[in-house]
CSV table of C-alpha atoms in Angstrom, one decimal:
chain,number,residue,atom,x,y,z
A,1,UNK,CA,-12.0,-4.1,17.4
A,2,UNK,CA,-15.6,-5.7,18.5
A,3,UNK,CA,-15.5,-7.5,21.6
A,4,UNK,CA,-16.5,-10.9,20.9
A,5,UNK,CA,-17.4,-12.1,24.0
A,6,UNK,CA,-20.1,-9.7,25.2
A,7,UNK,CA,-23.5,-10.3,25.9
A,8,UNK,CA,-25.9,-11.2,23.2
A,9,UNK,CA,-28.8,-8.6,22.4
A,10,UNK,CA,-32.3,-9.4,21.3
A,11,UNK,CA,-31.4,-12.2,18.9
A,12,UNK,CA,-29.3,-14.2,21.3
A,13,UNK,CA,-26.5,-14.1,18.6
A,14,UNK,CA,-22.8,-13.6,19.6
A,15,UNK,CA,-19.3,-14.0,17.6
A,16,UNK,CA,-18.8,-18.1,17.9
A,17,UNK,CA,-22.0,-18.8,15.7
A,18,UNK,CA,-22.1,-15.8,13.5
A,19,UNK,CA,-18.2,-16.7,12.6
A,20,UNK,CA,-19.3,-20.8,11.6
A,21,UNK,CA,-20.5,-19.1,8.3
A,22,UNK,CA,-18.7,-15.5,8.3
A,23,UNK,CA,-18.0,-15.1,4.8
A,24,UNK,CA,-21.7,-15.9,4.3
A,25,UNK,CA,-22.6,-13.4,7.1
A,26,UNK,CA,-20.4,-10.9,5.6
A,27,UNK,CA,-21.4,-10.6,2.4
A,28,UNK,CA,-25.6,-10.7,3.4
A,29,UNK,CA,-24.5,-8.0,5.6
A,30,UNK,CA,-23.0,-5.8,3.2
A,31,UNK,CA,-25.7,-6.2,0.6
A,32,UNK,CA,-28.7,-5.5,3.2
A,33,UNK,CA,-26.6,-2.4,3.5
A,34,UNK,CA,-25.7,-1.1,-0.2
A,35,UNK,CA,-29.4,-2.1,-0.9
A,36,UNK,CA,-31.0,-0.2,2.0
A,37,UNK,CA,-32.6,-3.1,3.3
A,38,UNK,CA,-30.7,-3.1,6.6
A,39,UNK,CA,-32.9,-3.2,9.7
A,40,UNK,CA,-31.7,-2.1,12.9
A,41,UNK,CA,-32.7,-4.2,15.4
A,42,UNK,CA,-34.3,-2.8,19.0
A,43,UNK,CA,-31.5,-2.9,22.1
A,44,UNK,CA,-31.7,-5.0,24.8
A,45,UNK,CA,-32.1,-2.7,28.3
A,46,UNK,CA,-31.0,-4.0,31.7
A,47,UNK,CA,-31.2,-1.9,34.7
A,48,UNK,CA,-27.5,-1.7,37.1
A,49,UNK,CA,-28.0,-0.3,40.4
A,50,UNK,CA,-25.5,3.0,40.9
A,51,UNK,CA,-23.5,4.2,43.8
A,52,UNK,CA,-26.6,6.3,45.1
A,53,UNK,CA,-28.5,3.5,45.5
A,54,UNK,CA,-29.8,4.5,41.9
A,55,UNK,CA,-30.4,1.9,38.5
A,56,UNK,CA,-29.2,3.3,35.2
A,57,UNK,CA,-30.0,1.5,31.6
A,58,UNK,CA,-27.7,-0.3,29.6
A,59,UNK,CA,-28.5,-1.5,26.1
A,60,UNK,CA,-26.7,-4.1,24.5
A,61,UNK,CA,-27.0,-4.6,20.5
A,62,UNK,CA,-26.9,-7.6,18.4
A,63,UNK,CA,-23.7,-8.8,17.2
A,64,UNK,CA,-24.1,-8.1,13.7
A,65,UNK,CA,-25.2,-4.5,14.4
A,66,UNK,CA,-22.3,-3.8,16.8
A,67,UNK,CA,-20.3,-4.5,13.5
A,68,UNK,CA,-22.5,-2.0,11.6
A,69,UNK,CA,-21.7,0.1,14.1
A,70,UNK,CA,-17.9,0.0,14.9
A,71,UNK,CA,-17.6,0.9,10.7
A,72,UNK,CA,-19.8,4.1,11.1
A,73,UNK,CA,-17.3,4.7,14.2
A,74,UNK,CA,-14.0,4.0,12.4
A,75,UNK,CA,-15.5,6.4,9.6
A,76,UNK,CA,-16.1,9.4,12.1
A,77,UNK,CA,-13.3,9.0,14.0
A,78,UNK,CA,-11.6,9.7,10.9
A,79,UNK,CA,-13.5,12.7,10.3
A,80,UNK,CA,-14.5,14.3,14.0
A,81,UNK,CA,-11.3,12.9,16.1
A,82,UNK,CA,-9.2,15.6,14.8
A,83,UNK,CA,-11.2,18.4,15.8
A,84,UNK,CA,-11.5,16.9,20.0
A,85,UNK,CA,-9.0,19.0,21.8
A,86,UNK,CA,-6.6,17.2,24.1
A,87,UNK,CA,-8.4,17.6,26.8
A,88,UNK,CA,-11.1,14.7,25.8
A,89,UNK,CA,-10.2,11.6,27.1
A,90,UNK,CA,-13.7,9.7,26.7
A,91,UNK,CA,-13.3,7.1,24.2
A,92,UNK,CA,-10.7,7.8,22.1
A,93,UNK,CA,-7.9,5.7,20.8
A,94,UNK,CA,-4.5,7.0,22.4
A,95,UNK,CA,-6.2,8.3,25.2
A,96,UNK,CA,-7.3,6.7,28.5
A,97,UNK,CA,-8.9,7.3,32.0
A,98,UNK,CA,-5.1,6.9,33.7
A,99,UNK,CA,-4.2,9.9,31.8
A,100,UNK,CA,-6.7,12.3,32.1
A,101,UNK,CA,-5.7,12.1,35.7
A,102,UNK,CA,-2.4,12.2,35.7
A,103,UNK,CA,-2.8,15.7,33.8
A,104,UNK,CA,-5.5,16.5,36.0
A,105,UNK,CA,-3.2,16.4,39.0
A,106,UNK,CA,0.1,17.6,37.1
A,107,UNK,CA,-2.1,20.7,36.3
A,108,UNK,CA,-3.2,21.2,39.4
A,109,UNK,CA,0.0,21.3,40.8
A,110,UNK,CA,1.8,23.1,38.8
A,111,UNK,CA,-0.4,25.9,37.2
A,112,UNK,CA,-1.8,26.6,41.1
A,113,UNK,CA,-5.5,26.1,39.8
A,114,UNK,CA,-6.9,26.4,43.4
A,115,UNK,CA,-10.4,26.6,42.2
A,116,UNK,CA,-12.2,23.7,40.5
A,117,UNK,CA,-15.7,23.0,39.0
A,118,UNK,CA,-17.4,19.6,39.0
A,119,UNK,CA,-19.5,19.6,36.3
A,120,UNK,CA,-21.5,16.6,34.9
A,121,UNK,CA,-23.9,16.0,32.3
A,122,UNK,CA,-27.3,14.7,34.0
A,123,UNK,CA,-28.1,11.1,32.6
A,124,UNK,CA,-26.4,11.9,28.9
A,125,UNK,CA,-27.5,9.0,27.6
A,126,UNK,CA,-31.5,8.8,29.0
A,127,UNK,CA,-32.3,12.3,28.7
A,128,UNK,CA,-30.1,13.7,25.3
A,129,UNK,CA,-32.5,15.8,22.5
A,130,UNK,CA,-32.2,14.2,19.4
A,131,UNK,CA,-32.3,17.4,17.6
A,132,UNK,CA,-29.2,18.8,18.7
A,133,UNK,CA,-27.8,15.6,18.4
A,134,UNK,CA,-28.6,15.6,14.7
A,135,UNK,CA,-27.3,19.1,14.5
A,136,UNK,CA,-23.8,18.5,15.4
A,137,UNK,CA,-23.2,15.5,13.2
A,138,UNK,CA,-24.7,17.9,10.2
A,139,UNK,CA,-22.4,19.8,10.8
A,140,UNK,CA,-19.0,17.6,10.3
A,141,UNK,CA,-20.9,15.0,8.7
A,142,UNK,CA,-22.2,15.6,4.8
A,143,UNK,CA,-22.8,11.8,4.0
A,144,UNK,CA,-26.7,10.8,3.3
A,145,UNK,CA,-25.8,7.3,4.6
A,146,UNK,CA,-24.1,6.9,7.9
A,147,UNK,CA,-27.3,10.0,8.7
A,148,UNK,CA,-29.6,7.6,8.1
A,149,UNK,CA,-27.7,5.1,9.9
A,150,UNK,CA,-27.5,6.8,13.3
A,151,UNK,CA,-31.2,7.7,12.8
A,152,UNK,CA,-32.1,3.7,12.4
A,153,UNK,CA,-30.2,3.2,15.6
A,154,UNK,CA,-32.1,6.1,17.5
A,155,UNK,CA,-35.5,4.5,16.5
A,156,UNK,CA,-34.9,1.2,16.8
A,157,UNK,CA,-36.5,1.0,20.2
A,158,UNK,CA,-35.8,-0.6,23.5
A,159,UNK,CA,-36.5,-4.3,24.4
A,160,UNK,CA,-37.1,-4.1,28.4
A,161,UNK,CA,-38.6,-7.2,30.4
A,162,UNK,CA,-40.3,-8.6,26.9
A,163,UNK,CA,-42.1,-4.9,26.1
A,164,UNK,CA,-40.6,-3.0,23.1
A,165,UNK,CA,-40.7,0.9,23.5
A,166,UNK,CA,-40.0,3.6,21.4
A,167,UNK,CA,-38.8,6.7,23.6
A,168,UNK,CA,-38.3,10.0,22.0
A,169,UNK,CA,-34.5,11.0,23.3
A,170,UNK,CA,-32.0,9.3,24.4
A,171,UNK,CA,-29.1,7.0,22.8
A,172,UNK,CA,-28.8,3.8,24.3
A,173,UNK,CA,-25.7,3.2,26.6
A,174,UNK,CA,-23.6,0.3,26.3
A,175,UNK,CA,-23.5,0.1,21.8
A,176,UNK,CA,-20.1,0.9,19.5
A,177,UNK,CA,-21.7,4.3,18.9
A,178,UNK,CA,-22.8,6.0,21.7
A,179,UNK,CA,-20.0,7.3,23.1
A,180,UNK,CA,-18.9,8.9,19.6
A,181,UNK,CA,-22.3,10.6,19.7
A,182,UNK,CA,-21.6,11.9,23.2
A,183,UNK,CA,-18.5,13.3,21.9
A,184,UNK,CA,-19.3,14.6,18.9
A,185,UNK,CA,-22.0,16.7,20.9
A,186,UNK,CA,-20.2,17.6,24.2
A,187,UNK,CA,-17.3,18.8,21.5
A,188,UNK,CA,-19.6,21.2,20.2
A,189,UNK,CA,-21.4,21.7,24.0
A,190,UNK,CA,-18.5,22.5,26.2
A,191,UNK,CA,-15.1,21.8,24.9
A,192,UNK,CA,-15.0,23.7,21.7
A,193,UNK,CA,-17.3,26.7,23.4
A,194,UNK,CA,-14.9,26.9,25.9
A,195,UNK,CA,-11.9,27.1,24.1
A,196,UNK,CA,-13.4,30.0,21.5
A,197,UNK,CA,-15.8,32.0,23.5
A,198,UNK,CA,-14.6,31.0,27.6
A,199,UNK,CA,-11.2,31.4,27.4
A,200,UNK,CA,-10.5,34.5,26.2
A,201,UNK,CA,-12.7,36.4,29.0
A,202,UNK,CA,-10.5,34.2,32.0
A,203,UNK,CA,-8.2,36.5,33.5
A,204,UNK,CA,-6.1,33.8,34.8
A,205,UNK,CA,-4.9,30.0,34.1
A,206,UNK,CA,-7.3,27.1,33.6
A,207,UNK,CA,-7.7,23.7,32.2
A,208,UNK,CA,-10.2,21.4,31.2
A,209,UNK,CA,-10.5,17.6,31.7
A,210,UNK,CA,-13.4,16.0,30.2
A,211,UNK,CA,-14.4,12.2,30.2
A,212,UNK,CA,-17.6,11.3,28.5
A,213,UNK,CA,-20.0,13.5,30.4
A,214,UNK,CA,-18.2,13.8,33.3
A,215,UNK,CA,-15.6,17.4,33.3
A,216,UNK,CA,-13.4,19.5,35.9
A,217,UNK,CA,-12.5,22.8,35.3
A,218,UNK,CA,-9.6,24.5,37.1
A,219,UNK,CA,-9.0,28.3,37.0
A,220,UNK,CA,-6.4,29.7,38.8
A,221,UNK,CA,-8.6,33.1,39.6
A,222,UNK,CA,-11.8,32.5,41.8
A,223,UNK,CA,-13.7,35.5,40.0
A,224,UNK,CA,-13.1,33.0,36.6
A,225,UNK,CA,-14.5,30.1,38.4
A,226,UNK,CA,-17.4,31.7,39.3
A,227,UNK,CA,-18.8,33.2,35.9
A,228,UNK,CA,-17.6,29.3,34.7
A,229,UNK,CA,-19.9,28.2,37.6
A,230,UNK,CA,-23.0,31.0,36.7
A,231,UNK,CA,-22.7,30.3,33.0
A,232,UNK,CA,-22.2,26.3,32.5
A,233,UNK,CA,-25.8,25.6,33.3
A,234,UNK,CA,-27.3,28.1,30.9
A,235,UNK,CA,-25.3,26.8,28.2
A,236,UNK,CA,-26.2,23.4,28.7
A,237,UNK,CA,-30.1,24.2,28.7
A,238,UNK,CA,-29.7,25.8,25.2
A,239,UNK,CA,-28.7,22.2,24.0
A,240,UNK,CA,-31.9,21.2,26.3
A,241,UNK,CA,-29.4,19.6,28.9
A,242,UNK,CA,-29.2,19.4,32.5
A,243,UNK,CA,-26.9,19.4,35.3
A,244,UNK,CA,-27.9,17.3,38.6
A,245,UNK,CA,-27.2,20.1,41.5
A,246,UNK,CA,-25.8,16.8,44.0
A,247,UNK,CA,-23.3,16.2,41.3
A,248,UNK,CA,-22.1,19.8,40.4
A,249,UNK,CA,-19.9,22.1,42.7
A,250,UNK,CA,-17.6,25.4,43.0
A,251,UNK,CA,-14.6,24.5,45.2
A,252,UNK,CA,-11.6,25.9,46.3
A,253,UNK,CA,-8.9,23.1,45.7
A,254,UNK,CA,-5.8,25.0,47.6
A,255,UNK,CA,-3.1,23.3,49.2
A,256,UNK,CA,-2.5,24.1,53.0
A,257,UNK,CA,-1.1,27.4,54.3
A,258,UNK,CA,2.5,27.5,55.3
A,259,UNK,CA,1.8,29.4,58.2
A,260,UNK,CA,-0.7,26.9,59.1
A,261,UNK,CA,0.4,23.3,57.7
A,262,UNK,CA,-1.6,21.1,59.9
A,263,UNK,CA,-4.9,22.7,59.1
A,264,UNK,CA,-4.4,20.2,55.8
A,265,UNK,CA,-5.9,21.2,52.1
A,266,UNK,CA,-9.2,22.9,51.0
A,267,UNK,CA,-12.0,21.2,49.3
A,268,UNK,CA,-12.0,17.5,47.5
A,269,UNK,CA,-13.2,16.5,44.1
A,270,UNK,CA,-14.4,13.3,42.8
A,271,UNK,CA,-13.6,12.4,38.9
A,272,UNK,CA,-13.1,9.2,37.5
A,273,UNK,CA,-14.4,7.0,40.6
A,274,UNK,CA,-11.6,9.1,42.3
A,275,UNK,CA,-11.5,11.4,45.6
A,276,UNK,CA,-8.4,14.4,45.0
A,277,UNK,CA,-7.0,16.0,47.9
A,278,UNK,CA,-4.6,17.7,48.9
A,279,UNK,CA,-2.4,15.7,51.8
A,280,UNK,CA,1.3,14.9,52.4
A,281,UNK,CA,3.5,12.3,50.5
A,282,UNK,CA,5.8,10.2,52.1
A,283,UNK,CA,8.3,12.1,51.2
A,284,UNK,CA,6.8,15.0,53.4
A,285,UNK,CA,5.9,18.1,50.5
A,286,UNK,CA,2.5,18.9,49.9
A,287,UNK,CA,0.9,16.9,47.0
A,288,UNK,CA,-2.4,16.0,45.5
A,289,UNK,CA,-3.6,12.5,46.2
A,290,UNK,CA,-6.2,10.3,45.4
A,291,UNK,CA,-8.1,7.3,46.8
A,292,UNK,CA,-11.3,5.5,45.4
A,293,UNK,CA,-14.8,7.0,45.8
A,294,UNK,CA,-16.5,6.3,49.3
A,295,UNK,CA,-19.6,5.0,48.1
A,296,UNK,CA,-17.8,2.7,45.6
A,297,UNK,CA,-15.4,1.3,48.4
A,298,UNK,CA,-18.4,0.9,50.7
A,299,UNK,CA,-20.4,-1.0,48.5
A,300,UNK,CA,-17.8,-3.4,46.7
A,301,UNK,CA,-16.7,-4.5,50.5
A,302,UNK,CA,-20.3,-4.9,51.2
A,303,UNK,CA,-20.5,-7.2,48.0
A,304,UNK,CA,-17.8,-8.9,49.2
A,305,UNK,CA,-18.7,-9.8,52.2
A,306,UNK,CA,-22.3,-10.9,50.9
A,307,UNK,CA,-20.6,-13.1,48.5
A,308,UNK,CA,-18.2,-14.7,51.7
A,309,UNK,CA,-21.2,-15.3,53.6
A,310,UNK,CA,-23.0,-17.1,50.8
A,311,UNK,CA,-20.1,-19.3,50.0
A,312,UNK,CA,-17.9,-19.9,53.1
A,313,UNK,CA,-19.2,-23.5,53.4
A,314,UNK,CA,-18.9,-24.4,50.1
A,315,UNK,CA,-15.7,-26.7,49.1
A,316,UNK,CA,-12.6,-25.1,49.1
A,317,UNK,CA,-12.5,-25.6,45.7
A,318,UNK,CA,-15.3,-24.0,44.4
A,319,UNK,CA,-14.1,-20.0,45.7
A,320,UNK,CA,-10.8,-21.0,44.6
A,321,UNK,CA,-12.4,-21.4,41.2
A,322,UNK,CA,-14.5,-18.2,41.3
């Protein structure tokens, strides 16, 4: 389903115009494509500032290539969705953020993984190799077409501040297809690798949670979390990836001794915008519980307040209306 009310890309189009004429639009659509002649157009990049204080890009396509786009996506789906192991939530129909954590935290709790790794990809979508990329659609993918397709859309270019640029690596973030490229390669990266070649050396219990670029890894044994720890960064720089050290961590996620109950739970973990802890419920047994990222708290309530200073003498019916 393509959302028809995003934000228009380089030529200002979105779904109210481009549906005046659709069946027009339609059918010059598919014949630029069974022709060849299709064009894809360059994505327009705006900058969003990040919890850290940091920007990161986010491209937005035209309207008609965001169609373009969510076909080649319905197509793979059909054809790489069956290989993505449970444990990828990212983007996928019949999965969503709400449950990864819920089976992050059932896990936790019940298969006594007190040791977690916080792993995350290190801007996936700015700094990805297009060769491996190309690699592990070759491999799933054998049609001539929807190649050629994806490589349009890596060499379109970016439109930033007026000035077109053609980088080298990279997949824009924020089109139909980006995350299914992330997938298809972090399938093939981590999830996959793990299952086959990681999990047979563990000596105890673990799971995986992955989201997009962003992963946890539980073991129940501390020896398995450590060669988990020692390897993860050399198999990501044989796919020419990196992981930020600020944003990847060994800890041990135990819940407090019953000798020693007030001394509270070892270690937190953010995933998902999340903090996980170990505290008491209000039913008073030991549980894992969650509350939303400091940084993200800290700066929507200063946003907030910005905004209330800004507009607390305007009429009362103007805030009401925002």
């Amino acid at each position: 389903m393509t959302r028809k009310h995003s934000a228009p890309g380089v030529e200002q189009g979105t779904a109210t115009p481009y549906a005046e004429p659709l069946d027009d639009n339609r059918r010059d659509l598919h014949e630029r494509l069974r022709d060849n002649r299709y064009v894809a157009p360059p994505v327009e990049r705006v900058w969003i500032e990040k919890d850290d204080g940091k920007k990161r890009p986010r491209g937005t396509p035209c309207f008609a290539d965001t169609i373009v786009q969510r076909a080649v996506v319905m197509i793979l789906e059909a054809i790489v969705a069956p290989d993505f192991p449970a444990c990828s939530h990212g983007f996928r129909q019949g999965h969503s953020p709400h449950q990864a954590l819920h089976e992050l935290r059932e896990q936790g709790r019940t298969l006594h993984l007190n040791w977690r790794v916080d792993a995350e990809v290190s801007g996936w979508f700015d700094n990805v190799d297009w060769s491996p990329l190309r690699e592990c659609i070759q491999q799933r993918v054998s049609d001539g077409g929807i190649r050629r397709r994806m490589g349009k859309w890596l060499h379109a270019g970016v439109l930033e501040a007026g000035a077109l640029m053609h980088p080298d690596k990279g997949t824009p973030q924020g089109g139909v297809s980006a995350p299914m490229r992330a997938n298809v390669v972090l399938h093939q990266v981590l999830d996959a690798w793990l299952v086959k070649d990681v999990h047979p050396r563990m000596q105890g219990r673990w799971c995986l949670r992955r989201f997009a670029e962003d992963c946890i890894i539980g073991c129940a044994c501390a020896t398995d979390a450590r060669r988990s720890m020692a390897v993860l960064p050399k198999r990501f720089t044989r796919f020419r990836l990196t992981m930020p050290p600020e944003q990847t961590a060994l800890m041990a996620f135990k819940r407090p001794p019953s000798r020693n109950p007030s001394a509270g739970g070892t270690g937190t973990c953010d995933f998902l915008g999340l903090t996980h802890s170990w505290g008491k419920t209000r039913q008073g047994y030991w549980g894992i519980k969650r509350k939303t990222v400091g940084n993200r708290l800290r700066r929507l309530m200063k946003e907030s307040w910005t905004w209330c200073r800004e507009n607390r003498h305007a009429p009362l019916q103007e805030p009401y209306r925002t």
